[in-house]
Amino acid sequence: MRIRNVVRGETVVPDLPGPRIPSGVSARRYMIAEEPALRAAYEVCRRQTRRDPAEYALIRLTPAPLRPACWALWAAASAVDDLADDRLATVPERAARVDEWITALGDDLAAGRSADPVRHALVDTAGRWRLDLTVLRGALEVVRDDVAGRRFADWAAWRAWGRGTLVPWFDLTRDLFERAGAPVALRLDHQEDYERFIDGVRLTNDLTDLARDLALDGLFVPGEVLARHPGAEQDLLHRRWSDDVAALIAHLTATARRWTDQPGLTRGMHPGPATVLDTMAALLHAQLDAVDAAGPRLLRTVPRPGAAARILAPARLRAGLAWKLTPLTIPGPRPARPPGAAAARPVPRPRAAGFPEPPAHPTGIGPPRIPADRMPTHVAVVMDGNGRWATERGLPRSEGHRAGVRAVHETVYGALQIGLPWLTLYAFSTENWKREPEEIGHILSGLRDQLDADPYRDLDVRLRWSGRPGRLPTDLVDALRRREHATRTRGRLTLTLCVNYGGRDEIARAAASLARAARAGDIDPVLIEESDVAAHLPHPDLPDVDLLWRTSSEQRTSNFLPWQATYAELHFSDTLWPDIDRRDLWRVVTAYGERRRRHGAAP
């Protein structure tokens, strides 16, 4: 099944916090107090997910009170997928039906209920668990494009498509577990494993659905792979089994096995979610065995694995024990809308709408008007001078770091006010471990306190972390990951905190990632270009730095973003970081706008 769904709009009915209850309560018993129509809607979703035995079995490994929400999420994905793959309808009809379903869901979200049982359950799930369904918007374009057909030049294009269809659904499921008190924590060093695992899920689904896709003239195999097997593409499109096709399928199943074999992914994870992911990997491998064994039948039928029972029996025992020992926070029923209360339909609006403006400067001064063509896209800041600020005042160095927090807030507020889209702050470098342990402890505990306080919770700020998890306290790593995940859908300002970061280390990690890709056959070493290196950086979407600013009179870049800052304009100021406020940022950005950047070209 290709999971290709999107919704627009947002829930408008708040949920009520519920009690912490044992996870052994059955799904039906949990739903017994709900209205009959809602119980019936969830039952429809349950039956819908049963069409995919593996999917249904995995949901059964989750705590029973979470199962109705899982049924609703994956039944909705399946419903839209079915509309897109209806073999009895024309391409325009399929696209129109998908759009009609999505439009109806927007109306249903505004109304708080639906006449369609799957959407009714999904609307209830979103409101009850406070799930932000707007994270699925981007999949709308994917649905439309898939209905009309799609080709991929290489694995990079295929991955972008595949992750766009699956990651939002996986992330919503992760949100569900987090709301219940069993977060699916992923350490930063496992992020690549997580994404590659999802690639494996996508590829296994494509191989499983090959016969269905070919019936609709669809072939979701990158051109660079087809080129290695001349004749395979035409044979597949004509549904002919050949040596080229057999070699291609063998190559793809081997690739999918390698991608889904990520034993480090669940290391340190709660045993409940870990069991679900480990079992999913085992089921995927069993499915790939069935694909290999199908031979020519693969072009006509959907292969089904035969070893699922042996995999699921011990998994149920492990999951049952894990959830039995885990009290969960389960929300109660959503309140009914007061009689006669009007529901405002969610409509498309600017991404920043719904978020308040940052606090005004204490003096009341407003931001300067900076023309769009003079505004940098990405400003990176070396926040230097905290220790000297404290020493000059006869205070411990830790007081300087505490005072520097106010300057961070001021800089973020100033960036929001002038419309700066990307801001990166150098908070703790890999070289900072050379400092006294007491000072290091104050810096890291201050970071953790700020993450817990969440000073930008009401602002349209997406927080990201760049750096190594090694040597950092586990609770700080977890706090960084939680803030990243919680703010991932915001977009007015992307604030990247570099914590335990080193520029050369980042490039070395990209080189290691490229080496692994080359060894796996995903890339030809002879053809590696700059764009390939950039694509394997920990945050490949981080734009090049336009302006690199350092405070406290030091004039060096200190191993900060060397790849991204190759063509950055440099600005050094004498002010110590704790004395910085938003007006300093405005002056620096204004001065940047007066420069003429040529990037090696003649004036």
XYZ file of C-alpha atoms in Angstrom:
603
model
C 0.000 0.000 0.000
C 1.293 3.442 -0.906
C 0.339 5.703 1.960
C -0.436 8.984 0.201
C -2.739 11.230 2.205
C -3.014 14.835 3.254
C -5.468 17.037 5.046
C -5.897 20.740 5.302
C -7.305 22.720 8.164
C -6.913 22.193 11.873
C -8.918 20.873 14.784
C -11.036 23.491 16.513
C -12.388 21.516 19.473
C -9.935 21.168 22.383
C -9.526 17.835 24.116
C -9.949 17.239 27.826
C -6.985 15.827 29.755
C -7.718 12.351 30.950
C -6.486 10.098 33.736
C -3.440 7.864 33.751
C -4.831 4.384 33.319
C -3.342 0.921 32.965
C -2.601 0.080 29.354
C -4.344 -3.276 29.635
C -7.800 -1.742 29.101
C -9.198 -3.120 25.846
C -9.840 -0.849 22.887
C -13.549 -1.633 22.857
C -13.874 -1.121 26.606
C -12.079 2.200 26.272
C -14.577 3.303 23.590
C -17.684 1.975 25.384
C -18.619 5.341 26.882
C -18.561 7.083 23.507
C -21.592 7.857 21.370
C -22.772 4.929 19.194
C -21.955 6.734 15.935
C -18.377 7.303 17.064
C -17.954 3.704 18.189
C -19.286 2.576 14.825
C -16.871 4.911 13.011
C -13.869 3.470 14.818
C -15.145 -0.033 14.085
C -15.199 0.818 10.361
C -11.603 1.989 10.657
C -10.647 -1.212 12.457
C -12.098 -3.303 9.653
C -10.359 -1.119 7.087
C -6.934 -1.742 8.659
C -7.625 -5.493 8.796
C -7.357 -5.523 5.006
C -3.594 -5.329 5.541
C -2.772 -8.179 7.979
C 0.709 -6.870 8.788
C -0.522 -3.346 9.471
C -3.326 -4.658 11.679
C -0.940 -6.943 13.566
C 1.435 -4.063 14.280
C -1.418 -1.939 15.636
C -2.305 -4.811 17.950
C 1.176 -4.481 19.474
C 0.314 -0.969 20.676
C -1.532 -0.331 23.976
C -5.241 -1.026 23.556
C -6.359 2.553 24.350
C -4.164 3.840 21.487
C -5.509 1.395 18.914
C -8.638 3.369 17.920
C -6.429 6.357 17.055
C -4.097 4.105 15.038
C -7.085 2.607 13.223
C -8.327 6.092 12.332
C -4.953 7.339 11.093
C -4.091 4.392 8.907
C -7.668 3.842 7.689
C -7.684 7.462 6.484
C -4.381 6.925 4.677
C -5.768 3.779 3.098
C -9.043 5.464 2.071
C -7.295 8.211 0.109
C -4.849 5.691 -1.328
C -7.764 3.610 -2.602
C -9.254 6.654 -4.325
C -5.953 7.364 -6.038
C -5.574 3.742 -7.190
C -9.133 3.024 -8.365
C -8.559 1.065 -11.572
C -12.162 1.612 -12.726
C -11.820 5.411 -12.835
C -9.934 7.674 -15.208
C -6.951 9.732 -14.079
C -8.964 12.998 -13.844
C -11.746 11.187 -11.946
C -9.303 9.741 -9.442
C -7.623 13.097 -8.862
C -11.007 14.785 -8.434
C -12.172 12.182 -5.920
C -9.031 12.602 -3.854
C -9.559 16.370 -3.816
C -13.217 15.953 -2.851
C -12.287 13.713 0.075
C -9.654 16.156 1.290
C -11.981 19.153 0.939
C -14.664 17.282 2.871
C -12.181 16.550 5.632
C -11.395 20.265 5.920
C -15.099 20.939 6.424
C -15.381 18.061 8.893
C -12.467 19.342 10.967
C -14.200 22.702 11.249
C -17.516 21.094 12.205
C -15.958 18.655 14.674
C -17.660 15.603 13.148
C -18.387 13.928 9.806
C -21.019 11.831 8.076
C -18.201 9.705 6.645
C -17.160 7.151 9.311
C -13.424 7.201 8.545
C -13.262 10.998 8.592
C -15.479 11.088 11.707
C -13.002 8.874 13.573
C -10.038 10.850 12.233
C -11.551 14.180 13.334
C -12.204 12.743 16.793
C -8.663 11.350 17.012
C -7.118 14.692 16.015
C -9.107 16.604 18.622
C -8.803 14.029 21.371
C -5.027 13.572 21.076
C -4.183 17.124 19.934
C -2.613 15.862 16.701
C -1.630 18.547 14.216
C -2.949 17.175 10.936
C -1.612 20.167 9.006
C 1.764 18.368 8.882
C 0.191 16.239 6.135
C -0.516 19.136 3.765
C 2.547 18.559 1.639
C 1.318 15.095 0.642
C -1.503 16.692 -1.370
C 0.867 17.448 -4.253
C 2.240 13.922 -4.006
C -1.258 12.445 -4.359
C -2.032 14.551 -7.405
C 1.281 13.770 -9.078
C 1.064 10.044 -8.378
C -2.384 9.801 -9.960
C -0.983 11.217 -13.203
C 2.099 8.997 -13.074
C 5.631 9.616 -11.910
C 9.218 8.800 -12.887
C 12.404 9.248 -10.864
C 15.810 9.993 -12.329
C 17.763 8.731 -9.328
C 17.544 7.508 -5.748
C 17.683 11.066 -4.385
C 14.451 12.003 -6.183
C 12.864 8.707 -5.163
C 13.787 9.236 -1.496
C 12.361 12.754 -1.465
C 9.081 11.365 -2.805
C 9.014 8.323 -0.536
C 9.798 10.188 2.643
C 7.211 12.799 1.770
C 4.542 10.101 1.647
C 5.539 8.192 4.788
C 7.381 10.419 7.270
C 4.321 12.580 8.150
C 2.317 9.474 9.047
C 5.148 7.983 11.073
C 5.594 11.325 12.838
C 1.893 11.523 13.725
C 2.096 8.032 15.197
C 5.143 9.129 17.189
C 3.140 12.133 18.407
C 0.383 9.793 19.537
C 2.796 7.752 21.655
C 4.330 10.916 23.086
C 0.900 12.278 24.089
C 0.225 8.982 25.871
C 3.466 9.178 27.857
C 5.574 6.644 25.909
C 7.693 8.804 23.579
C 9.436 7.165 20.630
C 12.691 8.962 21.321
C 15.258 9.027 18.515
C 18.777 10.186 19.208
C 20.322 12.484 16.638
C 22.868 9.856 15.654
C 19.973 7.551 14.739
C 18.175 10.043 12.504
C 19.855 8.711 9.368
C 18.950 5.152 10.429
C 15.320 6.244 10.907
C 15.109 7.836 7.470
C 16.832 4.887 5.797
C 14.423 2.516 7.578
C 11.508 4.488 6.131
C 13.177 4.207 2.711
C 13.151 0.446 3.233
C 9.462 0.502 4.141
C 8.722 2.505 1.009
C 10.739 0.185 -1.251
C 9.163 -2.942 0.248
C 5.701 -1.464 -0.331
C 6.592 -0.657 -3.938
C 7.809 -4.210 -4.581
C 4.717 -5.659 -2.925
C 2.396 -3.434 -4.971
C 4.279 -3.929 -8.245
C 1.415 -5.792 -9.953
C -1.129 -3.155 -8.922
C 1.105 -0.312 -10.042
C 1.848 -1.924 -13.404
C -1.883 -2.319 -13.980
C -2.072 1.486 -13.732
C 1.079 1.970 -15.868
C 3.030 2.947 -12.762
C 6.669 2.026 -12.174
C 8.270 3.530 -9.079
C 11.884 2.543 -9.767
C 14.647 5.171 -10.193
C 16.035 5.568 -13.689
C 19.613 5.076 -12.480
C 18.679 1.549 -11.305
C 16.763 0.703 -14.479
C 19.799 1.776 -16.516
C 21.824 -1.020 -14.921
C 19.323 -3.585 -16.166
C 18.702 -2.793 -19.881
C 15.380 -4.057 -21.060
C 13.862 -4.411 -17.600
C 11.716 -1.273 -17.884
C 9.999 -2.296 -21.100
C 9.598 -5.869 -19.892
C 7.938 -4.649 -16.709
C 5.619 -2.212 -18.472
C 4.516 -5.078 -20.727
C 4.376 -7.393 -17.687
C 6.920 -9.819 -19.111
C 9.220 -11.771 -16.819
C 12.819 -11.830 -18.064
C 16.372 -12.240 -16.807
C 16.702 -8.450 -16.631
C 13.545 -8.207 -14.535
C 14.682 -11.030 -12.236
C 18.057 -9.315 -11.694
C 16.365 -5.976 -11.037
C 13.970 -7.460 -8.461
C 16.833 -9.277 -6.719
C 18.801 -6.032 -6.532
C 15.829 -4.094 -5.128
C 14.913 -6.693 -2.513
C 18.536 -6.833 -1.340
C 18.558 -3.039 -1.080
C 15.292 -3.027 0.879
C 16.652 -5.652 3.296
C 19.759 -3.589 3.915
C 17.740 -0.441 4.565
C 15.276 -2.101 6.947
C 18.060 -3.809 8.888
C 18.751 -1.018 11.398
C 19.361 -2.712 14.778
C 20.700 0.478 16.335
C 17.471 2.348 15.691
C 15.687 1.063 18.809
C 18.694 1.118 21.116
C 17.746 2.977 24.292
C 14.100 3.277 23.193
C 11.090 2.447 25.382
C 10.583 -1.350 25.025
C 6.993 -0.933 23.786
C 7.723 1.171 20.660
C 10.990 -0.756 20.217
C 9.052 -4.019 19.977
C 6.711 -2.496 17.384
C 9.631 -1.300 15.215
C 11.622 -4.528 15.575
C 8.545 -6.565 14.644
C 7.871 -4.292 11.701
C 11.407 -4.913 10.430
C 10.939 -8.682 10.777
C 7.616 -8.554 8.907
C 9.205 -6.475 6.149
C 11.941 -9.068 5.732
C 9.316 -11.812 5.560
C 7.496 -9.794 2.895
C 10.719 -9.448 0.912
C 11.210 -13.213 1.121
C 7.739 -13.584 -0.404
C 8.650 -11.132 -3.183
C 11.779 -13.110 -4.009
C 9.876 -16.386 -3.977
C 7.063 -15.091 -6.210
C 9.103 -15.033 -9.413
C 6.915 -14.339 -12.489
C 3.779 -14.306 -10.280
C 5.024 -10.982 -8.867
C 3.834 -9.242 -12.055
C 0.277 -10.547 -11.622
C -0.457 -10.934 -7.924
C 0.422 -9.477 -4.540
C 2.826 -11.811 -2.687
C 1.923 -12.738 0.883
C 4.459 -13.912 3.487
C 3.979 -17.188 5.309
C 6.087 -16.648 8.435
C 4.071 -13.879 10.097
C 2.681 -16.065 12.903
C 6.167 -17.110 14.057
C 7.174 -13.451 14.201
C 4.065 -12.113 15.916
C 3.615 -14.627 18.730
C 6.763 -13.671 20.716
C 6.271 -10.007 19.783
C 2.842 -9.974 21.449
C 4.338 -11.363 24.643
C 7.112 -8.739 24.711
C 4.744 -5.886 23.884
C 2.172 -7.037 26.438
C 4.755 -7.057 29.219
C 6.179 -3.672 28.205
C 2.775 -1.950 28.149
C 1.593 -3.685 31.325
C 4.366 -1.884 33.207
C 3.681 1.484 31.519
C 0.905 3.730 32.870
C -0.456 5.860 30.055
C -2.071 9.285 29.956
C -5.306 8.834 28.023
C -7.524 11.840 27.166
C -11.206 11.668 27.970
C -14.065 12.288 25.535
C -14.020 15.584 23.695
C -16.684 18.052 24.845
C -19.715 18.423 22.618
C -20.019 21.702 20.768
C -22.592 23.953 22.501
C -25.954 24.024 20.689
C -26.036 26.713 18.035
C -22.291 27.353 18.257
C -20.895 28.196 14.845
C -17.753 26.512 13.641
C -15.366 28.613 11.609
C -14.088 26.693 8.652
C -10.298 26.576 8.521
C -9.081 28.371 5.428
C -5.625 28.640 3.886
C -3.642 31.426 5.514
C -0.060 32.585 5.872
C 2.100 30.226 7.877
C 2.744 32.826 10.593
C -0.965 33.443 11.220
C -2.146 32.250 14.608
C 1.148 33.125 16.331
C 1.552 36.385 18.243
C 4.280 38.874 17.483
C 7.373 38.790 19.719
C 7.544 41.203 22.672
C 8.388 44.778 21.724
C 11.772 46.241 22.590
C 11.735 47.899 26.061
C 12.361 51.289 24.449
C 9.394 50.846 22.116
C 11.606 51.204 19.048
C 10.385 49.317 15.998
C 12.397 47.287 13.497
C 13.910 48.913 10.402
C 12.337 48.314 7.018
C 14.827 46.232 5.082
C 14.134 45.655 1.356
C 13.695 42.006 0.467
C 16.665 42.076 -1.912
C 18.893 43.389 0.908
C 17.739 40.839 3.512
C 20.022 37.856 4.156
C 18.379 34.450 4.145
C 20.653 32.943 6.783
C 22.546 34.675 9.597
C 24.948 32.654 11.745
C 26.250 34.048 15.036
C 29.273 33.187 17.166
C 28.010 34.325 20.580
C 31.344 35.256 22.145
C 32.222 37.190 25.298
C 30.078 35.717 28.086
C 33.058 34.804 30.263
C 34.837 38.150 29.766
C 31.596 40.012 30.532
C 31.400 38.259 33.903
C 35.124 38.626 34.668
C 35.002 42.388 34.036
C 32.261 42.607 36.687
C 33.986 40.353 39.211
C 31.407 37.599 38.716
C 31.810 33.875 38.093
C 31.929 32.972 34.393
C 28.665 31.097 34.822
C 26.917 34.443 35.431
C 28.062 35.578 32.004
C 26.431 32.585 30.367
C 23.251 33.233 32.323
C 23.253 36.865 31.189
C 23.830 35.761 27.610
C 20.441 34.045 27.549
C 18.717 37.446 27.453
C 20.791 38.360 24.399
C 19.678 35.134 22.694
C 16.026 36.007 23.303
C 16.567 39.545 22.023
C 18.242 38.258 18.864
C 15.411 35.804 18.174
C 12.791 38.522 18.725
C 14.692 40.868 16.422
C 14.987 38.200 13.720
C 11.240 37.582 13.831
C 10.485 41.292 13.601
C 12.515 41.878 10.442
C 11.467 38.618 8.785
C 14.806 36.792 8.864
C 13.994 33.170 7.917
C 17.121 31.330 9.208
C 19.199 32.034 12.323
C 21.958 29.728 13.584
C 23.611 30.217 16.979
C 26.908 28.665 18.084
C 26.027 27.558 21.623
C 28.690 24.943 22.469
C 31.515 23.705 20.268
C 33.398 20.421 20.287
C 36.414 22.455 21.464
C 34.520 23.847 24.475
C 35.055 20.550 26.315
C 38.544 21.891 27.103
C 37.024 24.347 29.594
C 36.667 23.773 33.326
C 34.083 21.089 34.183
C 32.156 23.519 36.380
C 31.718 26.017 33.542
C 30.731 23.243 31.125
C 28.133 22.043 33.618
C 26.646 25.540 33.919
C 26.452 25.954 30.126
C 24.756 22.605 29.529
C 22.371 22.868 32.480
C 21.428 26.379 31.336
C 20.633 25.028 27.881
C 18.494 22.292 29.376
C 16.639 24.776 31.593
C 15.858 26.978 28.596
C 14.575 24.016 26.592
C 12.330 23.026 29.481
C 11.086 26.611 29.871
C 10.356 26.744 26.119
C 10.528 30.562 25.817
C 9.347 30.532 22.184
C 6.367 28.208 22.685
C 3.905 30.869 21.466
C 6.044 32.083 18.560
C 6.359 30.715 15.035
C 9.872 29.395 15.633
C 11.107 26.007 14.479
C 13.957 24.828 16.696
C 16.664 22.561 15.331
C 19.819 21.073 16.749
C 23.096 20.489 14.946
C 25.904 18.611 16.643
C 27.000 15.306 18.114
C 25.031 13.573 20.896
C 28.201 11.939 22.234
C 29.356 13.278 25.656
C 26.178 15.337 26.053
C 23.882 14.453 28.980
C 21.071 12.163 27.881
C 18.384 14.449 29.308
C 19.755 17.372 27.265
C 19.762 15.270 24.070
C 16.186 14.171 24.765
C 15.113 17.770 25.431
C 16.669 18.948 22.151
C 14.943 16.179 20.208
C 11.578 16.910 21.869
C 11.759 20.599 20.963
C 12.782 19.712 17.404
C 9.841 17.369 17.020
C 7.301 19.658 18.709
C 8.154 22.667 16.502
C 8.792 20.888 13.196
C 5.704 22.372 11.474
C 6.535 26.003 12.270
C 8.135 28.104 9.602
C 8.499 31.854 10.165
C 11.990 31.448 11.674
C 14.186 28.345 11.774
C 16.460 28.651 14.805
C 19.346 26.168 14.740
C 21.306 25.642 17.956
C 24.788 24.249 17.418
C 25.502 22.214 20.550
C 28.601 19.989 20.693
C 29.169 21.090 17.111
C 32.318 21.159 15.002
C 32.434 22.154 11.353
C 35.189 19.754 10.330
C 33.423 16.985 12.221
C 30.244 17.720 10.266
C 32.107 17.433 6.953
C 33.796 14.221 8.109
C 30.368 12.761 8.946
C 29.132 13.705 5.482
C 32.169 11.980 3.954
C 31.457 8.857 5.999
C 27.826 8.914 4.880
C 28.928 9.231 1.248
C 31.318 6.310 1.697
C 28.509 4.146 3.059
C 26.280 5.156 0.144
C 29.019 4.332 -2.348
C 29.695 0.965 -0.712
C 25.967 0.198 -0.831
C 25.884 1.050 -4.526
C 23.591 4.050 -4.052
C 26.076 6.463 -5.619
C 28.977 6.247 -8.056
C 32.162 7.596 -6.360
C 33.438 8.887 -9.715
C 30.354 11.084 -10.097
C 30.318 12.660 -6.609
C 29.806 16.425 -6.797
C 29.444 19.256 -4.287
C 25.688 18.767 -4.229
C 26.202 15.154 -3.107
C 28.347 16.251 -0.175
C 25.769 18.875 0.789
C 22.991 16.278 0.584
C 24.796 14.071 3.135
C 25.352 16.797 5.726
C 23.330 16.289 8.931
C 20.951 19.109 7.871
C 21.086 19.192 4.062
C 18.299 21.777 3.881
C 20.282 24.334 5.897
C 20.916 27.144 3.392
C 24.307 28.723 2.816
C 25.199 31.396 5.340
C 24.877 34.912 3.945
C 26.168 36.715 7.013
C 28.433 35.359 9.754
C 28.565 37.642 12.790
C 30.923 37.330 15.761
C 30.824 39.454 18.894
C 33.463 40.457 21.473
C 36.136 41.768 19.027
C 37.536 38.323 18.117
C 38.032 37.918 14.351
C 37.938 34.227 13.475
C 35.237 31.755 12.518
C 36.297 29.001 14.961
C 35.265 25.911 12.985
C 31.708 27.212 12.594
C 29.728 26.076 9.523
C 32.771 25.937 7.181
C 30.808 24.262 4.372
C 27.792 26.570 4.535
C 29.768 29.769 5.212
C 32.184 29.489 2.283
C 30.799 32.680 0.680
C 29.468 34.356 3.825
C 29.973 38.043 4.481
C 31.838 38.441 7.795
C 30.988 41.003 10.475
C 32.936 41.403 13.719
C 31.734 43.667 16.515
C 33.381 44.685 19.802
C 30.298 44.290 21.993
C 30.344 41.352 24.408
C 27.475 38.939 23.848
C 25.487 39.656 27.071
C 25.294 43.335 26.052
C 23.750 42.502 22.653
C 20.109 43.243 21.937
C 17.938 43.127 18.819
C 19.078 46.564 17.682
C 22.587 45.160 17.189
C 21.189 42.477 14.890
C 19.274 45.116 12.947
C 22.424 47.225 12.516
C 24.430 44.222 11.330
C 21.748 43.167 8.836
C 21.380 46.743 7.590
C 25.140 46.960 7.033
C 25.003 43.647 5.153
C 22.415 45.135 2.797
C 24.879 47.835 1.781
C 27.467 45.308 0.593
C 27.690 44.037 -2.976
C 28.154 40.297 -3.170
C 29.746 38.978 -6.357
C 30.754 35.361 -5.539
C 33.854 35.600 -7.727
C 32.198 37.433 -10.620
C 33.407 40.785 -11.946
C 31.441 43.859 -10.793
